[in-house]
Each structure stands twice: as structure tokens, then as C-alpha cells.
Amino acid sequence: CRTRSSATDMLDRLQQQLSDTYQADPGYDVRDFLITDRRVAHAISGDNVLTAGGETLLVQEHEEGLSMSLYLEAGILERLESDDPLTSLRDEQLDDFCKVIEGLSHFNYVAWRASRDRSMSLLELELQAEVDKFVSTMQLALHQGDNELLNGLYARLFNDIALRPELDDEQSERYRAATEFAARFCRGLRRRMLEKGDVALPELRRFFRLPLGEKISHINTRALSSA
């Protein structure tokens, strides 16, 4: 189901921003796969604990391919709709905004790779989402000239991370690893984006297309060269 026009417009623009950043068209409009009712998300997911966080990509693999739905809690979209973050992203909107970016990242990445018959791990999916949250918010802050957000974003996203209590040990370790790898990658990326926003695009596009092992090798190489 589709939410109200201003919320769907925001989703359309953010999905297009991600597609343009990576030159990777997922081939599908996320709004056609959107669920905002928690009860429906619980029913489809079999009461998956991840729906408690307000955002999760629901995927089912079958003989014909994949079935997907993106759950974004209605309240998240309503809060963002009340004051368009694409015009001016306020500090108290950042958590909701990042949840939307994470959902869009998951959707785009799975759709793009599935259309090319490429597999992926859950760690790879979460790592890309952590990078996308940083990159998309940096792009927005640069566009809006928000120096306070530019200066504080890295710490907000990567320092003192509190994992959700409903996660099991395996999920917690995966999110922790994804955050640590993304933090190492984005530390140097931040400097290049501040120097000139589009100078990092070729690297980001290569990174997006790398398999997980090569992503980690790239992160480690970049970290060593910056040491």
C-alpha cells in the first residue's frame, strides 16, 4: 500500500539518490513494495523480532525468484512528513531518516544483485546499509550547508552504538561487525567528501559492486594507507 503523497515523494527521491550515487538502478519502485502496518509486517515475517525496530526488509526466496516487502513503520514516515528532511534535516529527525535510508539501501541492494543472479550475505547487506546511511546523510548535509551535521555525523553514526536488546547473539555480532567495517571505510571517505562531494563517487561505485571479501580488503587497504 502507498502512504500519503509527500511521504511517497520523499521515498522516491531518496531511492533515486541512492541509485544515482552508485549508478545502480534496482529496477523497481520501492513504494510498490512498502508496508507501514506493523501487524501486517509481523504476519508476513512470522513475528520476526527485527520488525520491532520500525524497519526491515522481508525477503522470501522461491523457484520463480524473490518476493520482497519493505516495512517502514507508519510513525517514522509521518514524523518525517511533518517537516521535510530533504529541505532541512533537523537533529531530532536523524534516527528516523537513517532508518528510511537503511530500508531503501537493503531494497536497492537486494533487487540489484538478484537481477544479476548474485548472492550476498547478511553481513554484506548490513555493511552496505551502514555506508549508505553515512553517504546519503553527508550528501544531504553538504547540499543544505549544515556544518553542524557535517562535523558531528561520523560520531553520531559510529561512536557509542547501542544495539537493540531484542537481537540474538548472532544478529548482534553481525551488526557490530558491519558498523566497525563501515566506520573504518567512512573515516577516510568523510575527508574526501568534504574536499569535494563527487570525488568519492568512483570509489563508492566500485565498492558497491565488490563481493564481501574484496570490500573488507579494500577497507583494510584504505585504513593502512591513512595510518
PDB file of C-alpha atoms in Angstrom:
ATOM      1  CA  CYS A   1       0.000   0.000   0.000  1.00  0.00           C
ATOM      2  CA  ARG A   2       1.088   3.566  -0.609  1.00  0.00           C
ATOM      3  CA  THR A   3       1.320   6.237   2.038  1.00  0.00           C
ATOM      4  CA  ARG A   4       0.376   9.871   1.518  1.00  0.00           C
ATOM      5  CA  SER A   5       1.873  11.780  -1.403  1.00  0.00           C
ATOM      6  CA  SER A   6       4.573  13.788   0.407  1.00  0.00           C
ATOM      7  CA  ALA A   7       5.945  10.675   2.134  1.00  0.00           C
ATOM      8  CA  THR A   8       5.991   8.689  -1.101  1.00  0.00           C
ATOM      9  CA  ASP A   9       7.671  11.591  -2.864  1.00  0.00           C
ATOM     10  CA  MET A  10      10.405  11.572  -0.222  1.00  0.00           C
ATOM     11  CA  LEU A  11      10.926   7.815  -0.653  1.00  0.00           C
ATOM     12  CA  ASP A  12      11.070   8.210  -4.425  1.00  0.00           C
ATOM     13  CA  ARG A  13      13.670  10.962  -4.206  1.00  0.00           C
ATOM     14  CA  LEU A  14      15.828   9.103  -1.676  1.00  0.00           C
ATOM     15  CA  GLN A  15      15.687   5.865  -3.654  1.00  0.00           C
ATOM     16  CA  GLN A  16      16.706   7.775  -6.779  1.00  0.00           C
ATOM     17  CA  GLN A  17      19.564   9.429  -4.879  1.00  0.00           C
ATOM     18  CA  LEU A  18      20.933   6.027  -3.892  1.00  0.00           C
ATOM     19  CA  SER A  19      20.521   4.732  -7.444  1.00  0.00           C
ATOM     20  CA  ASP A  20      22.328   7.756  -8.873  1.00  0.00           C
ATOM     21  CA  THR A  21      25.141   7.593  -6.316  1.00  0.00           C
ATOM     22  CA  TYR A  22      26.002   4.038  -7.315  1.00  0.00           C
ATOM     23  CA  GLN A  23      24.752   4.123 -10.911  1.00  0.00           C
ATOM     24  CA  ALA A  24      22.789   1.005  -9.957  1.00  0.00           C
ATOM     25  CA  ASP A  25      19.101   1.043 -10.864  1.00  0.00           C
ATOM     26  CA  PRO A  26      17.260  -1.618  -8.828  1.00  0.00           C
ATOM     27  CA  GLY A  27      14.584  -1.811 -11.497  1.00  0.00           C
ATOM     28  CA  TYR A  28      11.675  -1.476  -9.057  1.00  0.00           C
ATOM     29  CA  ASP A  29       9.866   1.362  -7.303  1.00  0.00           C
ATOM     30  CA  VAL A  30      10.148   0.695  -3.575  1.00  0.00           C
ATOM     31  CA  ARG A  31       6.772   2.349  -2.987  1.00  0.00           C
ATOM     32  CA  ASP A  32       5.095  -0.627  -4.687  1.00  0.00           C
ATOM     33  CA  PHE A  33       6.602  -2.928  -2.023  1.00  0.00           C
ATOM     34  CA  LEU A  34       6.023  -0.758   1.037  1.00  0.00           C
ATOM     35  CA  ILE A  35       4.282  -1.936   4.210  1.00  0.00           C
ATOM     36  CA  THR A  36       3.596   0.534   7.022  1.00  0.00           C
ATOM     37  CA  ASP A  37       1.267  -1.540   9.229  1.00  0.00           C
ATOM     38  CA  ARG A  38       3.182  -3.364  11.979  1.00  0.00           C
ATOM     39  CA  ARG A  39       0.524  -6.072  12.218  1.00  0.00           C
ATOM     40  CA  VAL A  40       0.902  -6.907   8.537  1.00  0.00           C
ATOM     41  CA  ALA A  41       4.709  -6.937   8.836  1.00  0.00           C
ATOM     42  CA  HIS A  42       4.503  -9.290  11.826  1.00  0.00           C
ATOM     43  CA  ALA A  43       2.172 -11.625   9.954  1.00  0.00           C
ATOM     44  CA  ILE A  44       4.334 -11.735   6.822  1.00  0.00           C
ATOM     45  CA  SER A  45       7.584 -12.128   8.752  1.00  0.00           C
ATOM     46  CA  GLY A  46       6.342 -14.738  11.199  1.00  0.00           C
ATOM     47  CA  ASP A  47       6.823 -12.321  14.121  1.00  0.00           C
ATOM     48  CA  ASN A  48      10.420 -11.529  13.175  1.00  0.00           C
ATOM     49  CA  VAL A  49      11.948  -9.539  16.057  1.00  0.00           C
ATOM     50  CA  LEU A  50      13.581  -7.133  13.584  1.00  0.00           C
ATOM     51  CA  THR A  51      10.211  -5.552  12.837  1.00  0.00           C
ATOM     52  CA  ALA A  52      10.293  -4.119  16.378  1.00  0.00           C
ATOM     53  CA  GLY A  53      12.883  -1.594  15.203  1.00  0.00           C
ATOM     54  CA  GLY A  54      10.442   0.011  12.765  1.00  0.00           C
ATOM     55  CA  GLU A  55      12.309  -1.030   9.618  1.00  0.00           C
ATOM     56  CA  THR A  56      13.114  -4.332   7.984  1.00  0.00           C
ATOM     57  CA  LEU A  57      13.285  -5.870   4.533  1.00  0.00           C
ATOM     58  CA  LEU A  58      11.174  -9.010   4.279  1.00  0.00           C
ATOM     59  CA  VAL A  59      12.509 -11.467   1.691  1.00  0.00           C
ATOM     60  CA  GLN A  60      11.318 -14.882   0.637  1.00  0.00           C
ATOM     61  CA  GLU A  61      13.189 -16.955  -1.929  1.00  0.00           C
ATOM     62  CA  HIS A  62      11.279 -19.372  -4.151  1.00  0.00           C
ATOM     63  CA  GLU A  63      11.606 -21.133  -7.527  1.00  0.00           C
ATOM     64  CA  GLU A  64      10.492 -18.073  -9.501  1.00  0.00           C
ATOM     65  CA  GLY A  65      12.913 -15.755  -7.723  1.00  0.00           C
ATOM     66  CA  LEU A  66      12.430 -13.448  -4.727  1.00  0.00           C
ATOM     67  CA  SER A  67       9.427 -11.870  -3.065  1.00  0.00           C
ATOM     68  CA  MET A  68      10.150  -8.691  -1.125  1.00  0.00           C
ATOM     69  CA  SER A  69       8.370  -6.177   1.050  1.00  0.00           C
ATOM     70  CA  LEU A  70       9.920  -3.225   2.848  1.00  0.00           C
ATOM     71  CA  TYR A  71       8.420  -2.485   6.255  1.00  0.00           C
ATOM     72  CA  LEU A  72       8.717   1.102   7.458  1.00  0.00           C
ATOM     73  CA  GLU A  73       6.609   1.897  10.489  1.00  0.00           C
ATOM     74  CA  ALA A  74       3.929   4.467   9.672  1.00  0.00           C
ATOM     75  CA  GLY A  75       5.053   6.728  12.529  1.00  0.00           C
ATOM     76  CA  ILE A  76       8.517   7.098  11.015  1.00  0.00           C
ATOM     77  CA  LEU A  77       7.119   8.397   7.739  1.00  0.00           C
ATOM     78  CA  GLU A  78       4.583  10.608   9.496  1.00  0.00           C
ATOM     79  CA  ARG A  79       7.265  12.289  11.599  1.00  0.00           C
ATOM     80  CA  LEU A  80       9.446  12.924   8.544  1.00  0.00           C
ATOM     81  CA  GLU A  81       6.448  14.055   6.525  1.00  0.00           C
ATOM     82  CA  SER A  82       5.579  16.726   9.084  1.00  0.00           C
ATOM     83  CA  ASP A  83       8.806  18.612   8.287  1.00  0.00           C
ATOM     84  CA  ASP A  84      10.543  17.620   5.037  1.00  0.00           C
ATOM     85  CA  PRO A  85      14.113  16.484   5.905  1.00  0.00           C
ATOM     86  CA  LEU A  86      15.155  16.938   2.279  1.00  0.00           C
ATOM     87  CA  THR A  87      14.606  20.661   2.760  1.00  0.00           C
ATOM     88  CA  SER A  88      16.132  20.870   6.234  1.00  0.00           C
ATOM     89  CA  LEU A  89      17.139  17.800   8.213  1.00  0.00           C
ATOM     90  CA  ARG A  90      16.669  18.519  11.905  1.00  0.00           C
ATOM     91  CA  ASP A  91      18.736  16.799  14.581  1.00  0.00           C
ATOM     92  CA  GLU A  92      15.755  15.003  16.102  1.00  0.00           C
ATOM     93  CA  GLN A  93      14.877  13.535  12.685  1.00  0.00           C
ATOM     94  CA  LEU A  94      18.213  11.823  12.144  1.00  0.00           C
ATOM     95  CA  ASP A  95      17.280   8.453  13.644  1.00  0.00           C
ATOM     96  CA  ASP A  96      14.077   8.189  11.591  1.00  0.00           C
ATOM     97  CA  PHE A  97      15.867   9.405   8.475  1.00  0.00           C
ATOM     98  CA  CYS A  98      18.596   6.787   8.848  1.00  0.00           C
ATOM     99  CA  LYS A  99      16.018   4.021   9.259  1.00  0.00           C
ATOM    100  CA  VAL A 100      14.456   5.034   5.958  1.00  0.00           C
ATOM    101  CA  ILE A 101      17.862   5.081   4.251  1.00  0.00           C
ATOM    102  CA  GLU A 102      18.687   1.673   5.711  1.00  0.00           C
ATOM    103  CA  GLY A 103      15.459   0.203   4.360  1.00  0.00           C
ATOM    104  CA  LEU A 104      15.993   1.732   0.931  1.00  0.00           C
ATOM    105  CA  SER A 105      19.594   0.519   0.908  1.00  0.00           C
ATOM    106  CA  HIS A 106      18.510  -3.040   1.678  1.00  0.00           C
ATOM    107  CA  PHE A 107      15.824  -2.932  -1.004  1.00  0.00           C
ATOM    108  CA  ASN A 108      18.057  -1.488  -3.725  1.00  0.00           C
ATOM    109  CA  TYR A 109      20.978  -3.775  -2.960  1.00  0.00           C
ATOM    110  CA  VAL A 110      18.948  -6.989  -2.908  1.00  0.00           C
ATOM    111  CA  ALA A 111      16.983  -6.062  -6.038  1.00  0.00           C
ATOM    112  CA  TRP A 112      20.085  -5.005  -7.968  1.00  0.00           C
ATOM    113  CA  ARG A 113      22.106  -8.106  -7.083  1.00  0.00           C
ATOM    114  CA  ALA A 114      19.184 -10.503  -7.562  1.00  0.00           C
ATOM    115  CA  SER A 115      18.603  -9.145 -11.070  1.00  0.00           C
ATOM    116  CA  ARG A 116      22.208 -10.140 -11.844  1.00  0.00           C
ATOM    117  CA  ASP A 117      21.906 -13.509 -10.091  1.00  0.00           C
ATOM    118  CA  ARG A 118      24.478 -12.527  -7.479  1.00  0.00           C
ATOM    119  CA  SER A 119      24.246 -13.857  -3.955  1.00  0.00           C
ATOM    120  CA  MET A 120      25.065 -11.881  -0.825  1.00  0.00           C
ATOM    121  CA  SER A 121      25.495 -12.448   2.888  1.00  0.00           C
ATOM    122  CA  LEU A 122      23.564 -10.655   5.613  1.00  0.00           C
ATOM    123  CA  LEU A 123      26.824  -9.049   6.758  1.00  0.00           C
ATOM    124  CA  GLU A 124      27.360  -7.647   3.278  1.00  0.00           C
ATOM    125  CA  LEU A 125      23.825  -6.265   3.243  1.00  0.00           C
ATOM    126  CA  GLU A 126      24.262  -4.562   6.627  1.00  0.00           C
ATOM    127  CA  LEU A 127      27.709  -3.207   5.759  1.00  0.00           C
ATOM    128  CA  GLN A 128      26.366  -1.552   2.616  1.00  0.00           C
ATOM    129  CA  ALA A 129      23.470  -0.068   4.579  1.00  0.00           C
ATOM    130  CA  GLU A 130      25.806   1.444   7.177  1.00  0.00           C
ATOM    131  CA  VAL A 131      27.847   3.047   4.401  1.00  0.00           C
ATOM    132  CA  ASP A 132      24.696   4.268   2.671  1.00  0.00           C
ATOM    133  CA  LYS A 133      23.367   5.925   5.828  1.00  0.00           C
ATOM    134  CA  PHE A 134      26.599   7.876   6.169  1.00  0.00           C
ATOM    135  CA  VAL A 135      26.934   8.776   2.481  1.00  0.00           C
ATOM    136  CA  SER A 136      23.295   9.786   1.956  1.00  0.00           C
ATOM    137  CA  THR A 137      23.235  11.952   5.075  1.00  0.00           C
ATOM    138  CA  MET A 138      26.578  13.546   4.193  1.00  0.00           C
ATOM    139  CA  GLN A 139      25.276  14.356   0.715  1.00  0.00           C
ATOM    140  CA  LEU A 140      22.184  15.957   2.222  1.00  0.00           C
ATOM    141  CA  ALA A 141      24.186  17.938   4.790  1.00  0.00           C
ATOM    142  CA  LEU A 142      26.541  19.192   2.067  1.00  0.00           C
ATOM    143  CA  HIS A 143      23.563  20.255  -0.057  1.00  0.00           C
ATOM    144  CA  GLN A 144      21.942  22.042   2.887  1.00  0.00           C
ATOM    145  CA  GLY A 145      25.198  23.601   4.085  1.00  0.00           C
ATOM    146  CA  ASP A 146      24.682  22.117   7.552  1.00  0.00           C
ATOM    147  CA  ASN A 147      28.152  22.349   9.084  1.00  0.00           C
ATOM    148  CA  GLU A 148      26.994  21.113  12.480  1.00  0.00           C
ATOM    149  CA  LEU A 149      25.699  17.870  10.958  1.00  0.00           C
ATOM    150  CA  LEU A 150      28.779  17.505   8.751  1.00  0.00           C
ATOM    151  CA  ASN A 151      31.061  17.819  11.765  1.00  0.00           C
ATOM    152  CA  GLY A 152      29.069  15.568  14.060  1.00  0.00           C
ATOM    153  CA  LEU A 153      27.663  12.888  11.759  1.00  0.00           C
ATOM    154  CA  TYR A 154      30.534  10.397  11.964  1.00  0.00           C
ATOM    155  CA  ALA A 155      30.385  10.307  15.756  1.00  0.00           C
ATOM    156  CA  ARG A 156      26.589  10.109  15.740  1.00  0.00           C
ATOM    157  CA  LEU A 157      26.566   7.064  13.466  1.00  0.00           C
ATOM    158  CA  PHE A 158      29.649   5.162  14.584  1.00  0.00           C
ATOM    159  CA  ASN A 159      30.538   6.048  18.174  1.00  0.00           C
ATOM    160  CA  ASP A 160      28.812   4.567  21.222  1.00  0.00           C
ATOM    161  CA  ILE A 161      26.437   2.395  19.226  1.00  0.00           C
ATOM    162  CA  ALA A 162      23.670   0.752  21.282  1.00  0.00           C
ATOM    163  CA  LEU A 163      22.330  -2.459  19.752  1.00  0.00           C
ATOM    164  CA  ARG A 164      18.656  -3.272  20.118  1.00  0.00           C
ATOM    165  CA  PRO A 165      18.005  -5.627  23.058  1.00  0.00           C
ATOM    166  CA  GLU A 166      15.762  -7.978  21.052  1.00  0.00           C
ATOM    167  CA  LEU A 167      18.661  -9.092  18.838  1.00  0.00           C
ATOM    168  CA  ASP A 168      20.169 -12.522  19.440  1.00  0.00           C
ATOM    169  CA  ASP A 169      23.928 -13.078  19.716  1.00  0.00           C
ATOM    170  CA  GLU A 170      24.393 -13.831  16.016  1.00  0.00           C
ATOM    171  CA  GLN A 171      22.453 -10.761  14.924  1.00  0.00           C
ATOM    172  CA  SER A 172      24.267  -8.546  17.416  1.00  0.00           C
ATOM    173  CA  GLU A 173      27.659  -9.728  16.217  1.00  0.00           C
ATOM    174  CA  ARG A 174      26.685  -9.151  12.579  1.00  0.00           C
ATOM    175  CA  TYR A 175      25.511  -5.584  13.245  1.00  0.00           C
ATOM    176  CA  ARG A 176      28.594  -4.880  15.331  1.00  0.00           C
ATOM    177  CA  ALA A 177      30.930  -6.138  12.585  1.00  0.00           C
ATOM    178  CA  ALA A 178      29.060  -4.194   9.876  1.00  0.00           C
ATOM    179  CA  THR A 179      29.314  -0.999  11.922  1.00  0.00           C
ATOM    180  CA  GLU A 180      33.019  -1.468  12.606  1.00  0.00           C
ATOM    181  CA  PHE A 181      33.884  -2.120   8.950  1.00  0.00           C
ATOM    182  CA  ALA A 182      31.723   0.806   7.791  1.00  0.00           C
ATOM    183  CA  ALA A 183      33.307   3.119  10.368  1.00  0.00           C
ATOM    184  CA  ARG A 184      36.799   2.316   9.074  1.00  0.00           C
ATOM    185  CA  PHE A 185      35.705   2.890   5.480  1.00  0.00           C
ATOM    186  CA  CYS A 186      33.779   6.097   6.149  1.00  0.00           C
ATOM    187  CA  ARG A 187      36.516   7.703   8.229  1.00  0.00           C
ATOM    188  CA  GLY A 188      38.612   8.378   5.130  1.00  0.00           C
ATOM    189  CA  LEU A 189      35.571   8.790   2.909  1.00  0.00           C
ATOM    190  CA  ARG A 190      34.394  11.701   5.035  1.00  0.00           C
ATOM    191  CA  ARG A 191      37.526  13.690   4.254  1.00  0.00           C
ATOM    192  CA  ARG A 192      37.205  13.079   0.518  1.00  0.00           C
ATOM    193  CA  MET A 193      33.539  14.051   0.509  1.00  0.00           C
ATOM    194  CA  LEU A 194      34.252  17.267   2.402  1.00  0.00           C
ATOM    195  CA  GLU A 195      37.006  18.203  -0.039  1.00  0.00           C
ATOM    196  CA  LYS A 196      34.695  17.736  -3.000  1.00  0.00           C
ATOM    197  CA  GLY A 197      31.479  15.781  -2.713  1.00  0.00           C
ATOM    198  CA  ASP A 198      31.670  13.910  -6.020  1.00  0.00           C
ATOM    199  CA  VAL A 199      35.344  12.938  -5.796  1.00  0.00           C
ATOM    200  CA  ALA A 200      34.379   9.831  -3.815  1.00  0.00           C
ATOM    201  CA  LEU A 201      31.769   8.599  -6.304  1.00  0.00           C
ATOM    202  CA  PRO A 202      34.036   6.335  -8.416  1.00  0.00           C
ATOM    203  CA  GLU A 203      35.296   4.593  -5.269  1.00  0.00           C
ATOM    204  CA  LEU A 204      31.778   4.217  -3.899  1.00  0.00           C
ATOM    205  CA  ARG A 205      30.565   2.680  -7.156  1.00  0.00           C
ATOM    206  CA  ARG A 206      33.408   0.185  -7.222  1.00  0.00           C
ATOM    207  CA  PHE A 207      32.835  -0.656  -3.569  1.00  0.00           C
ATOM    208  CA  PHE A 208      29.126  -1.270  -4.172  1.00  0.00           C
ATOM    209  CA  ARG A 209      29.924  -3.912  -6.800  1.00  0.00           C
ATOM    210  CA  LEU A 210      32.636  -5.765  -4.859  1.00  0.00           C
ATOM    211  CA  PRO A 211      31.903  -9.082  -3.107  1.00  0.00           C
ATOM    212  CA  LEU A 212      32.220  -9.037   0.669  1.00  0.00           C
ATOM    213  CA  GLY A 213      35.787 -10.356   0.844  1.00  0.00           C
ATOM    214  CA  GLU A 214      37.024  -7.686  -1.552  1.00  0.00           C
ATOM    215  CA  LYS A 215      35.052  -4.993   0.282  1.00  0.00           C
ATOM    216  CA  ILE A 216      36.861  -5.902   3.506  1.00  0.00           C
ATOM    217  CA  SER A 217      40.233  -5.990   1.726  1.00  0.00           C
ATOM    218  CA  HIS A 218      39.547  -2.537   0.292  1.00  0.00           C
ATOM    219  CA  ILE A 219      38.612  -1.195   3.737  1.00  0.00           C
ATOM    220  CA  ASN A 220      41.771  -2.613   5.296  1.00  0.00           C
ATOM    221  CA  THR A 221      43.959  -1.250   2.495  1.00  0.00           C
ATOM    222  CA  ARG A 222      42.440   2.200   2.790  1.00  0.00           C
ATOM    223  CA  ALA A 223      42.839   2.139   6.579  1.00  0.00           C
ATOM    224  CA  LEU A 224      46.525   1.200   6.312  1.00  0.00           C
ATOM    225  CA  SER A 225      47.237   3.888   3.731  1.00  0.00           C
ATOM    226  CA  SER A 226      45.661   6.505   6.010  1.00  0.00           C
ATOM    227  CA  ALA A 227      47.536   5.390   9.128  1.00  0.00           C
TER     228      ALA A 227
END
